[in-house]
Amino acid sequence: MAPTELRPASSALIERAEGLFPGGVNSPVRAFRAVGRPPLVLERGEGPHVWDVDGRRHIDYIGAWGPAILGHAHPAVVEAVTRASRNGFALGATNSLEIELGEAIRRAMPSVERLRFTSSGTEAVMSAIRVARAATGRDLIVKFAGAYHGHSDGLLVEAGSGIATQAIAGSAGVPHAVAATSIVLPFNDVDAVSAAFAAHPAEIAAVIVEPVIANAGVVPPVPDYLQSLRALTRANGALLLFDEVITGFRLALGGAQERFGVTPDLTTLGKIIGGGMPIGAYGGRADLMNLVAPADPVYQAGTLSGHPLSMAAGIATLEELEAGRYAALEATAAAFEAGLADAATSAGRDVAIARVGSLLTVFFRPTRPIDATEALASDREAYARYFGSMLDQGILLPPSQFEAWFVSMAHGPAEIAATLEAARTAFAA
Ligand SMILES: *Cc1c(COP(=O)(O)O)cnc(C)c1O
């Protein structure tokens, strides 16, 4: 593949970044390794668009990897952050914005009776698991292959996102003893979960699941799968932990738990609830969350937790979402899916499109995957070529077959039409 011709601004910056950061980036997927292209250096986003330092405008489906459900730089969010910043930044004690955002989350997601804010999704998941272990007095965690739950040691085992992208089984530097506390099972296989409970009676603290896997590309749960996880955890004295860092406020105001009608014991959140600012949160049943310090013995803390600017951005974002534009977002995404399917068929391309709400993946394989093994059996080189053709036409897709495309409320008919026009060319290439 011919490398993109770079104009000076980005190539000079990329070179400096490569001298500073491992792989030139501060998070692996930004390096574009999986698609064999130089990484982008972005300087601005507005609505459905981002601009790179060479002045090129792209219609954006990375969506900041999840947070940008309103599009970039939504005026209400910019205004809220600007206003909050005049009062200073972290002040080191509780501020009223934390209470406001916490209450907005609980209104939307009633299973979150009490919660705690963190600075990232990684911390939220790590802490929720600590609570689950403390509450049950058990050490083992069940997770699913291809799901990503942040980069804490025990959860990197057969994880998705950047790990799937680079086709590495996990991470170096994770102690064997820690990895051994995670049982990794195939997604969408109820029998595998039953068998794990049978093999480890009274040892499994929690089952952690992305209710829709969005980090191996989009892999939805088969009908009744989440209900079965609910029943099995309950029957075996284990907790059910929904990692809704992506799906929360994405698939519905009340997240996947509202959309699928299944109530977990603990929930982790991030991304959208911070409106693009750093954030995470974990919460759930009051009796479980009451175990957290200073009330009780589970320690968890954060200098920047509940940061006023993150809270302000989150409150403004959730206010926009409470206005109830999910039906319109669903309609946009459904039209997008139909148009992509039509473009692929016209070009004689055998692809499978998986979509739940505004999360979507075009898999370069004949059928929709039901688990990570099937997802990983996609034609990555075909995806890379498709990505490159789309990029050359001003459409920015996630730089990996195994990341979800994010449609936002700022994507209108004009952007979808332009994207489908480009897709016809890219599928034919
Ligand atoms: C992004 C993500 C995380 C980690 O959140 P960070 O803020 O990147 O630490 C955890 N779980 C899921 C499902 C995610 O998509």
Coordinates of N, CA and C in Angstrom, one line a residue, residues 327-341 353 355 357-358 360 407 416 420:
A327 N -34.3 8.1 19.5 CA -35.1 7.5 18.4 C -34.5 8.0 17.1
A328 N -34.2 9.3 17.1 CA -33.6 9.9 15.9 C -32.2 9.3 15.6
L329 N -31.4 9.1 16.6 CA -30.1 8.5 16.5 C -30.2 7.1 15.9
E330 N -31.2 6.3 16.4 CA -31.4 5.0 16.0 C -31.8 5.0 14.5
A331 N -32.6 5.9 14.1 CA -33.1 6.0 12.7 C -31.9 6.4 11.8
T332 N -31.0 7.3 12.2 CA -29.8 7.6 11.4 C -28.9 6.4 11.3
A333 N -28.7 5.7 12.4 CA -27.8 4.6 12.3 C -28.4 3.4 11.5
A334 N -29.7 3.2 11.6 CA -30.4 2.2 10.8 C -30.2 2.5 9.3
A335 N -30.5 3.8 8.9 CA -30.3 4.2 7.5 C -28.9 4.0 7.0
F336 N -28.0 4.3 7.9 CA -26.5 4.1 7.6 C -26.2 2.7 7.3
E337 N -26.7 1.8 8.2 CA -26.5 0.4 8.1 C -27.1 -0.1 6.7
A338 N -28.3 0.3 6.5 CA -28.9 -0.2 5.2 C -28.2 0.3 4.0
G339 N -27.7 1.5 4.0 CA -26.9 2.1 2.9 C -25.6 1.4 2.7
L340 N -24.9 1.0 3.8 CA -23.7 0.3 3.8 C -23.9 -1.1 3.2
A341 N -24.9 -1.7 3.6 CA -25.2 -3.1 3.1 C -25.5 -3.0 1.6
I353 N -22.6 -6.7 8.5 CA -22.7 -5.5 9.3 C -23.4 -5.8 10.6
R355 N -24.8 -4.2 14.1 CA -25.2 -2.9 14.7 C -26.1 -3.1 15.9
G357 N -28.0 -0.1 18.0 CA -28.2 1.4 18.2 C -27.1 2.1 17.3
S358 N -26.4 3.0 17.9 CA -25.4 3.8 17.2 C -24.0 3.2 17.2
L360 N -21.6 0.3 15.5 CA -21.7 -0.4 14.2 C -20.3 -0.9 13.8
V407 N -21.7 6.4 15.6 CA -22.6 7.4 15.0 C -23.0 8.4 16.1
I416 N -24.2 11.3 6.3 CA -24.5 9.9 5.9 C -24.4 9.6 4.4
L420 N -21.8 7.2 2.5 CA -22.2 6.1 1.6 C -21.7 6.2 0.2

